[in-house]
CSV table of C-alpha atoms in Angstrom, one decimal:
chain,number,residue,atom,x,y,z
A,14,MET,CA,0.0,0.0,0.0
A,15,ALA,CA,1.4,3.4,-0.9
A,16,LEU,CA,2.5,5.6,1.9
A,17,ASP,CA,0.6,8.6,3.0
A,18,GLN,CA,1.8,11.7,1.0
A,19,SER,CA,0.7,14.0,3.8
A,20,PHE,CA,3.9,13.1,5.6
A,21,VAL,CA,6.0,15.0,2.9
A,22,GLY,CA,7.5,18.1,4.5
A,23,ARG,CA,6.9,16.8,8.1
A,24,SER,CA,9.7,17.6,10.5
A,25,TYR,CA,10.5,15.8,13.7
A,26,PRO,CA,11.7,17.4,16.9
A,27,PRO,CA,15.5,17.7,17.3
A,28,THR,CA,17.2,14.7,18.9
A,29,ASP,CA,18.9,14.9,22.2
A,30,PRO,CA,22.5,16.1,21.8
A,31,TYR,CA,25.1,13.5,20.8
A,32,GLU,CA,28.5,14.3,22.2
A,33,VAL,CA,31.4,13.6,19.8
A,34,GLY,CA,34.4,12.1,21.6
A,35,ARG,CA,38.0,11.9,20.5
A,36,GLU,CA,38.0,8.1,21.3
A,37,LYS,CA,34.9,7.5,19.2
A,38,ILE,CA,36.4,9.3,16.3
A,39,ARG,CA,39.6,7.2,16.7
A,40,GLU,CA,37.6,4.0,16.9
A,41,PHE,CA,35.8,4.9,13.6
A,42,ALA,CA,39.0,5.9,11.8
A,43,GLU,CA,40.6,2.6,12.9
A,44,ALA,CA,37.6,0.7,11.7
A,45,VAL,CA,37.9,2.1,8.2
A,46,GLY,CA,41.7,1.7,8.4
A,47,ASP,CA,42.4,5.4,8.0
A,48,ALA,CA,45.6,6.6,9.6
A,49,ASN,CA,45.1,10.3,8.8
A,50,PRO,CA,46.5,12.1,11.9
A,51,ALA,CA,43.8,14.7,11.7
A,52,TYR,CA,41.5,12.0,13.2
A,53,THR,CA,43.6,11.1,16.2
A,54,ASP,CA,46.3,13.8,16.9
A,55,PRO,CA,44.9,17.2,18.2
A,56,GLU,CA,48.2,18.8,17.2
A,57,ALA,CA,48.0,17.5,13.7
A,58,ALA,CA,44.4,18.7,13.4
A,59,LYS,CA,45.4,22.1,14.8
A,60,ALA,CA,48.2,22.4,12.2
A,61,LEU,CA,45.4,22.1,9.6
A,62,GLY,CA,43.4,24.9,11.2
A,63,HIS,CA,40.9,22.8,13.3
A,64,PRO,CA,40.4,23.4,17.0
A,65,ASP,CA,40.5,19.6,17.8
A,66,VAL,CA,40.6,16.3,16.0
A,67,ILE,CA,38.0,16.1,13.3
A,68,ALA,CA,35.8,13.1,12.2
A,69,PRO,CA,35.9,11.4,8.8
A,70,PRO,CA,33.4,12.8,6.3
A,71,THR,CA,30.9,9.9,6.8
A,72,PHE,CA,31.2,9.7,10.6
A,73,VAL,CA,28.1,11.8,11.2
A,74,PHE,CA,25.9,9.1,9.5
A,75,ALA,CA,25.7,7.1,12.7
A,76,ILE,CA,24.0,10.1,14.3
A,77,THR,CA,21.7,11.1,11.4
A,78,PHE,CA,20.7,7.5,10.7
A,79,LYS,CA,19.6,7.0,14.2
A,80,ALA,CA,17.5,10.2,13.9
A,81,ALA,CA,16.1,9.0,10.5
A,82,GLY,CA,15.3,5.6,12.2
A,83,GLU,CA,12.9,7.4,14.5
A,84,VAL,CA,11.2,8.8,11.5
A,85,VAL,CA,10.8,5.5,9.6
A,86,ALA,CA,9.7,3.8,12.8
A,87,ASP,CA,6.8,6.3,13.2
A,88,PRO,CA,3.8,3.9,13.3
A,89,GLN,CA,1.6,6.5,11.6
A,90,LEU,CA,3.9,6.5,8.6
A,91,GLY,CA,3.6,2.7,8.3
A,92,LEU,CA,6.9,1.9,6.6
A,93,ASP,CA,7.9,-1.8,6.7
A,94,TYR,CA,11.3,-1.3,8.2
A,95,SER,CA,12.3,-5.0,7.9
A,96,ARG,CA,12.4,-4.4,4.1
A,97,VAL,CA,14.3,-1.2,4.1
A,98,VAL,CA,17.6,-0.8,2.2
A,99,HIS,CA,19.9,2.2,1.8
A,100,GLY,CA,19.6,3.7,-1.6
A,101,ASP,CA,21.6,7.0,-1.7
A,102,GLN,CA,23.5,9.0,0.8
A,103,ARG,CA,24.8,12.6,0.5
A,104,PHE,CA,26.4,15.0,3.0
A,105,VAL,CA,27.0,18.7,2.7
A,106,HIS,CA,29.4,20.0,5.3
A,107,ARG,CA,29.5,23.6,6.5
A,108,ARG,CA,32.5,22.5,8.6
A,109,PRO,CA,33.9,19.1,9.7
A,110,VAL,CA,32.4,17.4,12.8
A,111,ARG,CA,35.0,17.5,15.6
A,112,ALA,CA,35.7,16.2,19.1
A,113,GLY,CA,33.7,18.2,21.7
A,114,ASP,CA,30.7,18.8,19.4
A,115,ARG,CA,27.3,18.3,20.9
A,116,LEU,CA,25.1,17.7,17.9
A,117,THR,CA,21.4,17.6,17.4
A,118,VAL,CA,19.6,16.3,14.3
A,119,THR,CA,16.3,17.6,13.0
A,120,SER,CA,14.8,15.2,10.4
A,121,THR,CA,12.4,16.1,7.7
A,122,ILE,CA,10.7,13.9,5.2
A,123,GLU,CA,11.5,15.4,1.8
A,124,SER,CA,9.7,13.1,-0.5
A,125,ILE,CA,7.7,9.8,-0.6
A,126,LYS,CA,7.4,7.9,-3.8
A,127,SER,CA,6.1,4.5,-4.8
A,128,LEU,CA,7.8,2.8,-7.7
A,129,ALA,CA,7.0,-0.8,-8.8
A,130,GLY,CA,5.7,-1.5,-5.3
A,131,ASN,CA,8.8,-0.1,-3.6
A,132,ASP,CA,8.3,2.7,-1.1
A,133,ILE,CA,11.0,5.3,-1.5
A,134,LEU,CA,11.6,7.8,1.3
A,135,ASP,CA,14.0,10.8,1.2
A,136,VAL,CA,14.9,12.0,4.7
A,137,ARG,CA,17.0,15.2,5.3
A,138,GLY,CA,18.8,15.5,8.6
A,139,GLU,CA,20.0,19.0,9.6
A,140,VAL,CA,22.8,18.8,12.1
A,141,HIS,CA,23.5,21.7,14.4
A,142,ASP,CA,26.0,22.2,17.2
A,143,GLU,CA,25.4,23.4,20.7
A,144,ALA,CA,25.6,27.1,19.7
A,145,GLY,CA,22.9,26.4,17.1
A,146,GLU,CA,25.3,26.7,14.1
A,147,HIS,CA,24.7,24.5,11.2
A,148,VAL,CA,27.4,21.8,10.8
A,149,VAL,CA,26.2,19.3,8.1
A,150,THR,CA,23.1,18.3,6.2
A,151,ALA,CA,22.7,14.6,5.5
A,152,TRP,CA,20.3,13.3,2.8
A,153,THR,CA,19.3,9.6,3.1
A,154,LYS,CA,17.3,7.7,0.6
A,155,LEU,CA,15.6,4.6,2.0
A,156,VAL,CA,13.9,2.0,-0.1
A,157,ALA,CA,11.4,-0.4,1.4
A,158,ARG,CA,11.3,-3.2,-1.2
A,159,ALA,CA,8.0,-4.5,-2.3
A,160,ALA,CA,6.7,-7.5,-0.3
A,161,GLU,CA,6.6,-10.7,-2.3
A,162,GLU,CA,3.3,-12.0,-3.3
A,163,ALA,CA,2.2,-14.7,-0.8
B,19,MET,CA,42.1,24.6,6.6
B,20,THR,CA,45.1,23.4,4.7
B,21,ALA,CA,44.7,21.4,1.6
B,22,LYS,CA,48.0,20.0,0.2
B,23,ILE,CA,46.8,20.5,-3.4
B,24,ALA,CA,46.5,23.9,-5.0
B,25,TYR,CA,43.4,24.8,-7.1
B,26,ALA,CA,45.7,26.3,-9.7
B,27,ASP,CA,47.6,23.0,-10.0
B,28,VAL,CA,44.6,20.8,-11.1
B,29,GLU,CA,42.7,20.6,-14.3
B,30,VAL,CA,39.6,18.8,-15.4
B,31,GLY,CA,40.8,15.2,-15.9
B,32,THR,CA,43.5,15.3,-13.2
B,33,GLU,CA,43.6,11.8,-11.8
B,34,LEU,CA,43.9,11.1,-8.1
B,35,PRO,CA,46.1,8.2,-6.9
B,36,ALA,CA,43.9,5.1,-7.0
B,37,GLN,CA,43.8,2.8,-4.0
B,38,SER,CA,42.6,-0.7,-3.1
B,39,PHE,CA,41.0,-1.4,0.2
B,40,PRO,CA,40.8,-4.9,1.6
B,41,VAL,CA,37.7,-6.0,3.6
B,42,THR,CA,37.2,-9.2,5.6
B,43,ARG,CA,34.6,-10.4,8.0
B,44,ALA,CA,36.7,-9.0,10.8
B,45,THR,CA,36.7,-5.6,9.1
B,46,LEU,CA,32.9,-5.7,9.1
B,47,VAL,CA,32.6,-6.7,12.7
B,48,GLN,CA,34.9,-3.8,13.6
B,49,TYR,CA,33.0,-1.3,11.5
B,50,ALA,CA,29.7,-2.5,12.9
B,51,GLY,CA,31.0,-1.7,16.4
B,52,ALA,CA,32.4,1.7,15.5
B,53,SER,CA,29.3,2.8,13.5
B,54,GLY,CA,26.6,1.2,15.6
B,55,ASP,CA,25.1,-0.6,12.6
B,56,PHE,CA,24.6,-4.2,13.7
B,57,ASN,CA,22.4,-5.3,10.9
B,58,PRO,CA,23.1,-9.1,10.7
B,59,ILE,CA,23.4,-9.0,6.9
B,60,HIS,CA,26.9,-7.6,7.6
B,61,TRP,CA,28.1,-10.4,9.8
B,62,ASN,CA,25.7,-13.4,9.8
B,63,GLU,CA,26.0,-15.6,6.7
B,64,LYS,CA,22.9,-17.6,7.5
B,65,PHE,CA,20.8,-14.5,8.0
B,66,ALA,CA,22.2,-12.9,4.8
B,67,LYS,CA,21.4,-16.0,2.7
B,68,ASP,CA,17.9,-16.3,4.3
B,69,VAL,CA,17.1,-12.8,3.0
B,70,GLY,CA,18.3,-13.6,-0.5
B,71,LEU,CA,21.8,-12.3,-0.5
B,72,PRO,CA,24.7,-14.4,-1.9
B,73,ASP,CA,26.7,-14.0,1.3
B,74,VAL,CA,27.5,-11.4,4.0
B,75,ILE,CA,27.8,-8.0,2.4
B,76,ALA,CA,29.8,-4.9,3.5
B,77,HIS,CA,27.9,-1.9,4.9
B,78,GLY,CA,27.2,0.6,2.1
B,79,MET,CA,28.5,3.2,4.5
B,80,PHE,CA,31.7,1.3,4.9
B,81,THR,CA,32.3,1.3,1.2
B,82,MET,CA,31.4,5.0,1.1
B,83,ALA,CA,33.9,5.7,3.9
B,84,GLU,CA,36.7,3.8,2.1
B,85,ALA,CA,36.1,5.5,-1.3
B,86,ILE,CA,36.5,9.0,0.1
B,87,ARG,CA,40.0,8.1,1.4
B,88,VAL,CA,41.2,8.5,-2.2
B,89,VAL,CA,40.2,12.1,-1.9
B,90,THR,CA,41.2,12.8,1.7
B,91,ASP,CA,44.6,11.2,1.3
B,92,TRP,CA,45.2,13.3,-1.9
B,93,VAL,CA,44.1,16.6,-0.3
B,94,GLY,CA,45.6,16.0,3.1
B,95,ASP,CA,43.0,17.7,5.2
B,96,PRO,CA,39.8,15.6,5.4
B,97,GLY,CA,38.0,18.8,6.5
B,98,ALA,CA,38.4,20.1,2.9
B,99,VAL,CA,35.6,17.7,1.8
B,100,VAL,CA,32.5,20.0,1.7
B,101,GLU,CA,30.1,17.7,-0.1
B,102,TYR,CA,30.0,13.9,-0.7
B,103,GLY,CA,27.3,11.7,-2.1
B,104,VAL,CA,26.9,8.2,-3.5
B,105,ARG,CA,24.3,5.8,-4.8
B,106,PHE,CA,24.6,2.2,-3.5
B,107,THR,CA,24.3,0.2,-6.7
B,108,LYS,CA,25.7,-3.3,-5.9
B,109,PRO,CA,26.7,-4.9,-2.6
B,110,VAL,CA,30.3,-5.7,-1.8
B,111,VAL,CA,30.1,-9.5,-1.1
B,112,VAL,CA,32.6,-10.6,1.6
B,113,PRO,CA,33.3,-14.3,1.6
B,114,ASN,CA,34.4,-16.0,4.8
B,115,ASP,CA,38.0,-16.9,3.7
B,116,ASP,CA,41.5,-15.5,4.2
B,117,LYS,CA,41.2,-12.9,1.5
B,118,GLY,CA,37.7,-11.5,1.9
B,119,ALA,CA,36.9,-8.8,-0.8
B,120,THR,CA,38.7,-5.8,-2.2
B,121,ILE,CA,37.3,-2.4,-3.0
B,122,GLU,CA,39.1,-0.6,-5.9
B,123,VAL,CA,38.7,3.1,-6.0
B,124,SER,CA,39.8,5.6,-8.6
B,125,ALA,CA,38.9,9.3,-9.0
B,126,LYS,CA,39.4,12.3,-11.2
B,127,VAL,CA,38.7,15.9,-11.2
B,128,ALA,CA,35.5,16.4,-13.2
B,129,ALA,CA,34.9,20.1,-12.8
B,130,LYS,CA,36.5,23.2,-11.4
B,131,LEU,CA,34.0,25.2,-9.4
B,132,ASP,CA,33.9,28.5,-7.6
B,133,ASP,CA,35.6,29.3,-4.2
B,134,ASP,CA,38.7,27.2,-5.0
B,135,THR,CA,36.5,24.0,-5.0
B,136,VAL,CA,36.6,21.1,-7.5
B,137,ARG,CA,34.2,18.3,-8.1
B,138,VAL,CA,35.8,14.9,-8.0
B,139,ASP,CA,34.1,11.9,-9.5
B,140,LEU,CA,34.8,8.5,-7.9
B,141,THR,CA,34.6,5.0,-9.3
B,142,ALA,CA,34.4,2.1,-6.8
B,143,THR,CA,34.4,-1.6,-7.9
B,144,SER,CA,34.6,-4.9,-6.2
B,145,ALA,CA,34.9,-8.3,-8.0
B,146,GLY,CA,34.7,-6.4,-11.3
B,147,GLN,CA,31.3,-4.8,-10.5
B,148,LYS,CA,30.6,-1.1,-9.9
B,149,VAL,CA,29.5,-0.9,-6.3
B,150,LEU,CA,28.9,2.9,-6.0
B,151,GLY,CA,27.0,5.0,-8.6
B,152,MET,CA,27.0,8.8,-8.9
B,153,SER,CA,29.8,9.0,-6.5
B,154,ARG,CA,30.9,12.6,-6.2
B,155,ALA,CA,32.7,14.8,-3.8
B,156,VAL,CA,33.3,18.6,-3.7
B,157,VAL,CA,36.6,19.5,-2.2
B,158,ARG,CA,38.1,22.9,-1.3
B,159,LEU,CA,41.7,23.2,-2.4
B,160,ALA,CA,44.4,25.6,-1.4
C-alpha cells in the first residue's frame, strides 16, 4: 500500500545532543583503516586549522541515521522497516564534525514515492552544534522493497 | 584549513592516486561496532542468505567511507571535503575466507567550481562490479 503523501514536509523534533568524543572518532578511523593524523592527533588537526581532532566525512551518519530511524519507525507512517535498504547518501558540510561537538539532528521527510511496489523515502537531517550553528546536512534515501506475493 | 593541493595545479581530468581497500569479515565486525550498525546481513552468513543475498555484504556506508579516502589522502585535510554523495548500486560481497573482498577506487577531477573548489568523481568496484554510482565529492583546495 502506498505511503501517506501527507507526511511529505513533516519535520520531527530535534534529537537529544550527541557528544562527539575523541576516542569515538579514533575508533571509527581505525575501523575504516584510515591513519590520517587529523582524526587522532589534536596537534596535527590544529596544524590544519581545526580546534580539535575532526571526524571522517561519513562519521556523522551514525547520528543522522539514528535520527532517521525514529522517522521511519513512526507507526503512523507505516513503513515496513524490515524491508528497508539504503539507496543513496549525501552530505553537505558547513564544517567538519569535531571532538567536543554536541550535535542535534532535525529530520524532515522530503519526499515519498512509490515505484513498482517499492516505497522510496527521502529524509533530510540537519545537524546543528550546541551554539545552534549548522554543521552538516545529510540526505538519506531509504527504499522499502515490495513485499513478495504470498 | 590546509589542503595540500592547490586549485591552480589541477585541471579537469586530473587523476587522483587510485587505491585498493581490503575488507574481511573481521573488518565488518569492527565497522559494525564503530558505526553502531549491527544489521546481521553484515556479519551473519545464514541471515544474509535467508534474505536472499549471496553471502555477507559490507555496509554501504563502509564502502562510502573507504572510497572518500582517495580524496582525503590526496588533499591531506579531510576537513576540505565539503560535499560527498553516493548511490549504492551493488553490494560488496565478503566471503568467509582468508582474503575477503577488495574495493578498488579511482577518482578524477570532473569540474572546477567557484571558491577554489573542485568536483571529484569517484569509481568504486569490487569483483569487477561497480558498487557505487553517482559517487561525487566537492573539495576545497588551497
